[in-house]
Short mmCIF file of C-alpha atoms and ligand atoms in Angstrom, two decimals:
data_model
loop_
_atom_site.label_atom_id
_atom_site.label_comp_id
_atom_site.label_asym_id
_atom_site.label_seq_id
_atom_site.Cartn_x
_atom_site.Cartn_y
_atom_site.Cartn_z
CA UNK A 161 -6.17 31.83 -16.21
CA UNK A 162 -9.62 30.99 -14.90
CA UNK A 163 -10.77 32.69 -11.74
CA UNK A 164 -12.31 30.71 -8.96
CA UNK A 165 -15.81 32.06 -9.55
CA UNK A 166 -15.53 31.09 -13.17
CA UNK A 167 -14.53 27.52 -12.28
CA UNK A 168 -17.48 27.31 -9.90
CA UNK A 169 -19.90 28.64 -12.42
CA UNK A 170 -18.71 26.21 -15.11
CA UNK A 171 -19.09 23.35 -12.65
CA UNK A 172 -22.73 24.35 -12.18
CA UNK A 173 -23.37 25.04 -15.84
CA UNK A 174 -25.72 22.50 -17.50
CA UNK A 175 -26.77 24.31 -20.68
CA UNK A 176 -25.36 22.28 -23.64
CA UNK A 177 -24.91 25.39 -25.73
CA UNK A 178 -22.83 27.16 -23.11
CA UNK A 179 -20.88 23.97 -22.30
CA UNK A 180 -20.03 23.65 -26.00
CA UNK A 181 -17.92 26.81 -25.42
CA UNK A 182 -16.05 25.12 -22.54
CA UNK A 183 -15.37 22.01 -24.62
CA UNK A 184 -14.11 24.07 -27.54
CA UNK A 185 -11.81 26.15 -25.33
CA UNK A 186 -10.37 23.07 -23.61
CA UNK A 187 -9.83 21.40 -26.98
CA UNK A 188 -8.06 24.46 -28.36
CA UNK A 189 -5.71 24.78 -25.34
CA UNK A 190 -4.97 21.03 -25.52
CA UNK A 191 -4.04 21.41 -29.26
CA UNK A 192 -1.81 24.43 -28.65
CA UNK A 193 0.03 23.06 -25.60
CA UNK A 194 0.30 19.26 -26.08
CA UNK A 195 -0.67 18.84 -29.73
CA UNK A 196 -2.70 16.18 -31.48
CA UNK A 197 -0.76 13.15 -30.28
CA UNK A 198 -2.52 10.75 -27.94
CA UNK A 199 0.07 8.91 -25.83
CA UNK A 200 -0.49 5.28 -24.96
CA UNK A 201 0.61 3.94 -21.62
CA UNK A 202 0.41 0.15 -21.07
CA UNK A 203 -1.23 -0.43 -17.63
CA UNK A 204 -0.16 -3.61 -15.82
CA UNK A 205 -2.04 -4.32 -12.60
CA UNK A 206 0.77 -6.28 -10.95
CA UNK A 207 -0.93 -7.18 -7.65
CA UNK A 208 -4.30 -6.62 -6.01
CA UNK A 209 -3.06 -7.21 -2.44
CA UNK A 210 -3.53 -4.09 -0.33
CA UNK A 211 -2.94 -3.27 3.31
CA UNK A 212 -5.06 -0.17 3.31
CA UNK A 213 -8.76 0.28 4.14
CA UNK A 214 -9.78 3.10 1.73
CA UNK A 215 -13.56 3.32 2.17
CA UNK A 216 -14.36 3.46 -1.58
CA UNK A 217 -12.03 0.84 -3.10
CA UNK A 218 -12.96 -2.76 -3.80
CA UNK A 219 -9.35 -3.88 -3.17
CA UNK A 220 -9.36 -2.68 0.43
CA UNK A 221 -7.64 -5.11 2.82
CA UNK A 222 -10.84 -6.28 4.64
CA UNK A 223 -12.73 -7.13 1.42
CA UNK A 224 -12.41 -10.90 1.62
CA UNK A 225 -14.60 -11.42 -1.48
CA UNK A 226 -11.53 -10.65 -3.64
CA UNK A 227 -9.28 -13.42 -5.00
CA UNK A 228 -5.85 -11.99 -4.45
CA UNK A 229 -2.98 -12.36 -6.92
CA UNK A 230 0.55 -11.10 -7.25
CA UNK A 231 2.19 -11.37 -10.66
CA UNK A 232 5.69 -12.80 -11.01
CA UNK A 233 8.46 -10.67 -12.51
CA UNK A 234 8.56 -13.00 -15.52
CA UNK A 235 4.86 -12.51 -16.21
CA UNK A 236 5.30 -8.75 -15.90
CA UNK A 237 8.22 -8.84 -18.33
CA UNK A 238 6.05 -10.60 -20.88
CA UNK A 239 3.55 -7.68 -20.57
CA UNK A 240 6.38 -5.20 -20.91
CA UNK A 241 7.54 -6.86 -24.13
CA UNK A 242 4.00 -6.75 -25.48
CA UNK A 243 3.80 -3.04 -24.64
CA UNK A 244 6.97 -2.46 -26.63
CA UNK A 245 5.59 -4.60 -29.48
CA UNK A 246 2.40 -2.43 -29.49
CA UNK A 247 4.64 0.64 -29.82
CA UNK A 248 3.82 2.11 -26.36
CA UNK A 249 6.33 4.53 -24.88
CA UNK A 250 5.54 3.75 -21.22
CA UNK A 251 4.50 0.96 -18.87
CA UNK A 252 2.57 1.73 -15.75
CA UNK A 253 2.92 -0.83 -12.94
CA UNK A 254 0.02 -0.43 -10.52
CA UNK A 255 -0.90 -2.38 -7.42
CA UNK A 256 -2.64 -2.01 -4.10
CA UNK A 257 -0.24 -1.07 -1.30
CA UNK A 258 1.42 -4.44 -1.30
CA UNK A 259 4.53 -5.06 0.81
CA UNK A 260 4.73 -8.51 -0.75
CA UNK A 261 6.50 -6.53 -3.45
CA UNK A 262 9.57 -5.66 -1.50
CA UNK A 263 11.41 -2.50 -2.47
CA UNK A 264 14.58 -4.36 -3.63
CA UNK A 265 12.53 -6.80 -5.75
CA UNK A 266 10.80 -3.89 -7.41
CA UNK A 267 14.14 -2.14 -7.97
CA UNK A 268 15.42 -5.32 -9.68
CA UNK A 269 12.37 -5.39 -11.94
CA UNK A 270 12.78 -1.71 -12.82
CA UNK A 271 16.46 -2.39 -13.69
CA UNK A 272 15.39 -5.29 -15.90
CA UNK A 273 12.88 -3.25 -17.80
CA UNK A 274 15.37 -0.40 -18.24
CA UNK A 275 18.11 -2.79 -19.41
CA UNK A 276 15.89 -4.48 -21.96
CA UNK A 277 13.77 -1.61 -23.32
CA UNK A 278 13.64 2.12 -23.87
CA UNK A 279 10.26 2.32 -22.12
CA UNK A 280 9.51 4.97 -19.51
CA UNK A 281 8.55 3.27 -16.26
CA UNK A 282 5.65 4.63 -14.22
CA UNK A 283 4.90 3.31 -10.73
CA UNK A 284 1.57 3.50 -8.95
CA UNK A 285 2.11 1.44 -5.83
CA UNK A 286 0.56 3.50 -3.06
CA UNK A 287 2.07 5.30 -0.09
CA UNK A 288 5.50 3.73 0.18
CA UNK A 289 8.36 5.22 2.30
CA UNK A 290 10.76 7.86 1.07
CA UNK A 291 13.64 5.30 1.15
CA UNK A 292 11.68 2.99 -1.12
CA UNK A 293 10.68 5.73 -3.52
CA UNK A 294 14.27 6.89 -3.70
CA UNK A 295 15.53 3.36 -4.34
CA UNK A 296 13.09 2.96 -7.24
CA UNK A 297 14.03 6.30 -8.66
CA UNK A 298 17.68 5.37 -8.54
CA UNK A 299 16.86 2.07 -10.20
CA UNK A 300 15.47 4.14 -13.14
CA UNK A 301 11.73 4.73 -12.43
CA UNK A 302 10.63 7.83 -14.30
CA UNK A 303 7.17 8.61 -13.01
CA UNK A 304 4.92 8.01 -10.01
CA UNK A 305 1.12 8.23 -9.88
CA UNK A 306 -0.63 8.87 -6.63
CA UNK A 307 -4.06 10.43 -6.61
CA UNK A 308 -4.89 12.68 -3.64
CA UNK A 309 -8.54 11.81 -4.27
CA UNK A 310 -9.99 14.95 -2.61
CA UNK A 311 -8.66 18.24 -1.28
CA UNK A 312 -11.16 18.29 1.55
CA UNK A 313 -9.01 17.16 4.51
CA UNK A 314 -11.99 16.09 6.67
CA UNK A 315 -13.46 13.97 3.87
CA UNK A 316 -10.00 12.69 2.96
CA UNK A 317 -9.40 11.43 6.51
CA UNK A 318 -12.83 9.90 6.67
CA UNK A 319 -12.24 7.74 3.56
CA UNK A 320 -8.48 7.01 4.17
CA UNK A 321 -8.04 5.48 7.60
CA UNK A 322 -4.53 5.92 8.97
CA UNK A 323 -2.35 2.81 9.18
CA UNK A 324 -0.10 1.99 12.11
CA UNK A 325 -0.83 5.40 13.63
CA UNK A 326 0.63 7.19 10.59
CA UNK A 327 -1.83 9.70 9.19
CA UNK A 328 -1.98 9.63 5.42
CA UNK A 329 -0.70 12.76 3.72
CA UNK A 330 -0.55 12.27 -0.01
CA UNK A 331 -0.04 15.99 -0.81
CA UNK A 332 3.22 15.90 1.21
CA UNK A 333 4.26 12.69 -0.55
CA UNK A 334 3.60 14.25 -3.96
CA UNK A 335 5.89 17.15 -3.09
CA UNK A 336 8.62 14.71 -2.08
CA UNK A 337 8.19 12.68 -5.27
CA UNK A 338 8.67 15.94 -7.19
CA UNK A 339 11.88 16.70 -5.29
CA UNK A 340 13.20 13.19 -6.08
CA UNK A 341 12.87 14.07 -9.72
CA UNK A 342 9.88 11.86 -10.57
CA UNK A 343 7.44 13.07 -13.13
CA UNK A 344 4.48 13.17 -10.81
CA UNK A 345 0.88 12.35 -11.50
CA UNK A 346 -2.09 12.71 -9.34
CA UNK A 347 -5.84 13.39 -9.53
CA UNK A 348 -9.05 13.04 -7.72
CA UNK A 349 -12.46 11.33 -7.94
CA UNK A 350 -15.47 13.36 -8.89
CA UNK A 351 -18.72 12.96 -6.96
CA UNK A 352 -17.52 11.34 -3.74
CA UNK A 353 -20.38 11.42 -1.21
CA UNK A 354 -19.76 14.51 0.90
CA UNK A 355 -17.75 16.33 -1.83
CA UNK A 356 -18.93 19.85 -2.60
CA UNK A 357 -18.46 22.17 -5.59
CA UNK A 358 -16.02 24.22 -3.48
CA UNK A 359 -14.06 20.98 -2.88
CA UNK A 360 -13.71 20.27 -6.60
CA UNK A 361 -12.64 23.85 -7.26
CA UNK A 362 -9.97 23.25 -4.56
CA UNK A 363 -8.87 20.08 -6.38
CA UNK A 364 -8.31 22.09 -9.54
CA UNK A 365 -6.38 24.74 -7.59
CA UNK A 366 -4.23 21.98 -6.09
CA UNK A 367 -3.40 20.54 -9.48
CA UNK A 368 -1.80 23.85 -10.36
CA UNK A 369 -0.05 24.35 -7.01
CA UNK A 370 1.47 20.88 -7.06
CA UNK A 371 2.88 21.50 -10.49
CA UNK A 372 1.72 18.08 -11.70
CA UNK A 373 2.81 16.43 -14.94
CA UNK A 374 -0.21 14.15 -15.24
CA UNK A 375 -3.72 14.60 -13.79
CA UNK A 376 -6.26 11.80 -13.91
CA UNK A 377 -9.87 12.36 -12.88
CA UNK A 378 -12.65 9.87 -12.90
CA UNK A 379 -16.18 9.62 -11.43
CA UNK A 380 -16.64 7.92 -8.08
CA UNK A 381 -18.36 4.60 -8.69
CA UNK A 382 -19.86 2.96 -5.54
CA UNK A 383 -18.58 -0.54 -4.92
CA UNK A 384 -21.16 -2.61 -3.04
CA UNK A 385 -18.61 -4.31 -0.83
CA UNK A 386 -17.21 -1.03 0.52
CA UNK A 387 -18.40 1.33 3.35
CA UNK A 388 -18.79 4.29 1.07
CA UNK A 389 -21.57 2.67 -0.88
CA UNK A 390 -23.65 2.53 2.32
CA UNK A 391 -25.77 5.45 3.52
CA UNK A 392 -24.31 7.40 6.39
CA UNK A 393 -20.63 6.62 5.64
CA UNK A 394 -19.85 10.05 4.38
CA UNK A 395 -20.25 13.45 6.02
CA UNK A 396 -23.68 14.80 5.14
CA UNK A 397 -23.77 18.03 3.18
CA UNK A 398 -26.53 20.05 1.65
CA UNK A 399 -27.92 18.24 -1.41
CA UNK A 400 -27.30 21.39 -3.46
CA UNK A 401 -23.68 21.38 -2.55
CA UNK A 402 -23.13 17.70 -3.43
CA UNK A 403 -21.26 17.17 -6.70
CA UNK A 404 -22.86 14.45 -8.83
CA UNK A 405 -20.64 11.49 -9.95
CA UNK A 406 -21.74 11.73 -13.54
CA UNK A 407 -19.76 11.52 -16.80
CA UNK A 408 -20.77 15.07 -17.58
CA UNK A 409 -19.44 16.50 -14.32
CA UNK A 410 -16.22 14.51 -14.83
CA UNK A 411 -15.80 15.97 -18.30
CA UNK A 412 -16.31 19.51 -16.97
CA UNK A 413 -13.43 18.78 -14.52
CA UNK A 414 -11.25 17.39 -17.30
CA UNK A 415 -11.90 20.55 -19.41
CA UNK A 416 -11.31 22.96 -16.50
CA UNK A 417 -8.13 21.08 -15.58
CA UNK A 418 -6.87 21.53 -19.14
CA UNK A 419 -7.61 25.28 -19.02
CA UNK A 420 -5.76 25.54 -15.66
CA UNK A 421 -2.80 23.22 -16.25
CA UNK A 422 -2.22 23.76 -19.93
CA UNK A 423 0.84 21.61 -20.70
CA UNK A 424 0.14 18.69 -18.43
CA UNK A 425 -0.86 15.14 -19.52
CA UNK A 426 -4.49 14.24 -18.93
CA UNK A 427 -5.69 10.72 -19.43
CA UNK A 428 -9.12 9.75 -20.62
CA UNK A 429 -9.84 7.47 -17.64
CA UNK A 430 -11.23 3.97 -17.40
CA UNK A 431 -13.70 5.05 -14.72
CA UNK A 432 -15.18 7.52 -17.12
CA UNK A 433 -15.33 4.93 -19.93
CA UNK A 434 -17.01 2.60 -17.42
CA UNK A 435 -19.95 4.99 -16.91
CA UNK A 436 -20.15 6.07 -20.54
CA UNK A 437 -19.08 3.01 -22.55
CA UNK A 438 -19.92 4.25 -26.03
CA UNK A 439 -18.64 7.75 -25.97
CA UNK A 440 -16.75 8.44 -22.72
CA UNK A 441 -13.19 7.94 -23.94
CA UNK A 442 -13.60 9.77 -27.20
CA UNK A 443 -15.52 12.70 -25.64
CA UNK A 444 -12.82 13.21 -23.04
CA UNK A 445 -10.20 13.31 -25.82
CA UNK A 446 -12.24 16.13 -27.45
CA UNK A 447 -12.46 18.01 -24.13
CA UNK A 448 -8.93 18.24 -22.96
CA UNK A 449 -7.51 14.71 -22.59
CA UNK A 450 -4.37 13.54 -24.48
CA UNK A 451 -3.49 10.11 -22.96
CA UNK A 452 -5.07 6.63 -22.95
CA UNK A 453 -3.88 3.84 -20.70
CA UNK A 454 -4.82 0.52 -22.38
CA UNK A 455 -5.05 -2.30 -19.88
CA UNK A 456 -2.42 -4.98 -20.50
CA UNK A 457 -3.06 -7.13 -17.37
CA UNK A 458 -3.52 -10.81 -18.31
CA UNK A 459 -7.31 -11.51 -18.42
CA UNK A 460 -7.31 -13.94 -15.45
CA UNK A 461 -5.81 -11.35 -13.23
CA UNK A 462 -7.64 -8.29 -14.46
CA UNK A 463 -10.99 -9.80 -13.46
CA UNK A 464 -9.72 -9.70 -9.89
CA UNK A 465 -8.65 -6.07 -10.04
CA UNK A 466 -12.13 -4.67 -9.35
CA UNK A 467 -11.53 -1.33 -7.67
CA UNK A 468 -15.13 -0.45 -8.67
CA UNK A 469 -17.88 -2.57 -10.25
CA UNK A 470 -18.54 -2.83 -13.96
CA UNK A 471 -15.07 -1.61 -14.85
CA UNK A 472 -14.64 -1.20 -18.54
CA UNK A 473 -12.08 -3.56 -20.09
CA UNK A 474 -12.53 -6.24 -17.41
CA UNK A 475 -13.09 -8.97 -20.00
CA UNK A 476 -10.72 -7.65 -22.70
CA UNK A 477 -7.41 -9.07 -23.76
CA UNK A 478 -4.44 -6.71 -24.16
CA UNK A 479 -4.84 -7.04 -27.92
CA UNK A 480 -8.46 -5.98 -27.74
CA UNK A 481 -7.65 -3.04 -25.47
CA UNK A 482 -4.96 -1.97 -27.88
CA UNK A 483 -7.24 -2.18 -30.93
CA UNK A 484 -9.92 -0.25 -29.10
CA UNK A 485 -7.55 2.51 -28.09
CA UNK A 486 -6.40 2.89 -31.73
CA UNK A 487 -9.98 3.04 -32.94
CA UNK A 488 -10.86 5.64 -30.33
CA UNK A 489 -7.93 7.82 -31.39
CA UNK A 490 -9.00 7.50 -34.99
CA UNK A 491 -12.61 8.39 -34.09
CA UNK A 492 -11.35 11.46 -32.21
CA UNK A 493 -9.45 12.48 -35.39
CA UNK A 494 -6.06 12.36 -33.60
CA UNK A 495 -2.76 10.50 -33.95
CA UNK A 496 -0.98 7.95 -31.87
CA UNK A 497 1.84 9.56 -29.92
CA UNK A 498 5.40 8.35 -30.56
CA UNK A 499 8.17 8.07 -27.99
CA UNK A 500 7.75 8.33 -24.22
CA UNK A 501 5.20 11.10 -24.16
CA UNK A 502 6.82 13.04 -21.32
CA UNK A 503 4.76 16.04 -20.33
CA UNK A 504 6.03 19.23 -22.12
CA UNK A 505 5.62 20.85 -18.72
CA UNK A 506 8.11 18.39 -17.15
CA UNK A 507 10.55 18.69 -20.05
CA UNK A 508 10.56 22.50 -19.81
CA UNK A 509 11.37 22.36 -16.10
CA UNK A 510 14.07 19.71 -16.63
CA UNK A 511 15.73 21.85 -19.25
CA UNK A 512 16.17 24.76 -16.84
N1 5AD B 215 -14.75 4.66 -7.94
C1 5AD B 215 -13.99 5.34 -8.79
N2 5AD B 215 -12.64 5.38 -8.76
C2 5AD B 215 -12.06 4.63 -7.82
N3 5AD B 215 -10.73 4.38 -7.51
C3 5AD B 215 -10.69 3.55 -6.52
N4 5AD B 215 -11.90 3.18 -6.10
C4 5AD B 215 -12.79 3.81 -6.90
C5 5AD B 215 -14.20 3.90 -6.99
N5 5AD B 215 -14.97 3.15 -6.16
C6 5AD B 215 -9.67 5.16 -8.15
C7 5AD B 215 -8.93 5.98 -7.15
C8 5AD B 215 -7.51 5.41 -7.29
C9 5AD B 215 -7.51 4.83 -8.64
C10 5AD B 215 -6.46 3.79 -8.84
O1 5AD B 215 -8.81 4.28 -8.78
O2 5AD B 215 -8.90 7.36 -7.57
O3 5AD B 215 -6.49 6.35 -7.06
#
């Protein structure tokens, strides 16, 4: 296991020759613990309504430049059938925190997917109540994704305003999801203004402590219509402490996460591909990642799901996203995963 000072020194390492050693170690651990399969998860962005005011996200409630949409269950089922047709093992339904999707309506949809297909169902619907999460779990939902975004509590509170007097505590929610039997996924952004090297080392510690089954990390990308893209919105820290929001730094975090949480699933994220269009996805696969989430949202909707600007895949069709993922897996010299692609870490715990 890596010691904290080693994590910190890798995060500050910029020599390509030395970094080659980190990439190689992460790739080896990935191969030993999760194998060569790259699992595909079909991502369906089912609604871009959001009641929250996260300071970094283009979908925040007060951004009135966004054309809002909410997909109908029938439209979502068409995407689900397409995911099955493409051979995916999982569909991920993601939205802003949208109470227009009532808990019973979502439970009905989960039932419908489970009745009709063998697909694993992953939800990424924000900070919903325990009752709602439990209802969805009972309806058959398998996994829940909720990034904690940063371990630095002061920074966290600064960029996640509370709602209705309820302070946001995603770490506590992740523990409850775990208890409910969800396969839990989380992650953080890299290079948030005000985020230090120590903070990123804490993120990696937290991944291990939370016993996560999936860990997604992507670079922070400033969105011009959000407060965090403006100077002065974040706590000021010494420039030498500020983590850069670069593809290279993100890949170091991916590799260190693989060395720390060996048997977890790690996606090669869209945010990383957005900053490094030619090589981002494939490089991450060679540096610890083992999952790709092709975007299956119908093109007219996906254009409106702009959490950050210049998002990769914004003009693709599901067919193009699928073909691209297959080509990337081929370029990385890997194989497409079969079945649901549960994390070996989760399966080992479930068998106990
Ligand atoms: N830059 C990078 N990632 C972002 N996300 C939201 N806004 C941004 C941004 N401006 C990420 C968050 C969220 C996920 C769905 O998208 O980590 O959890």
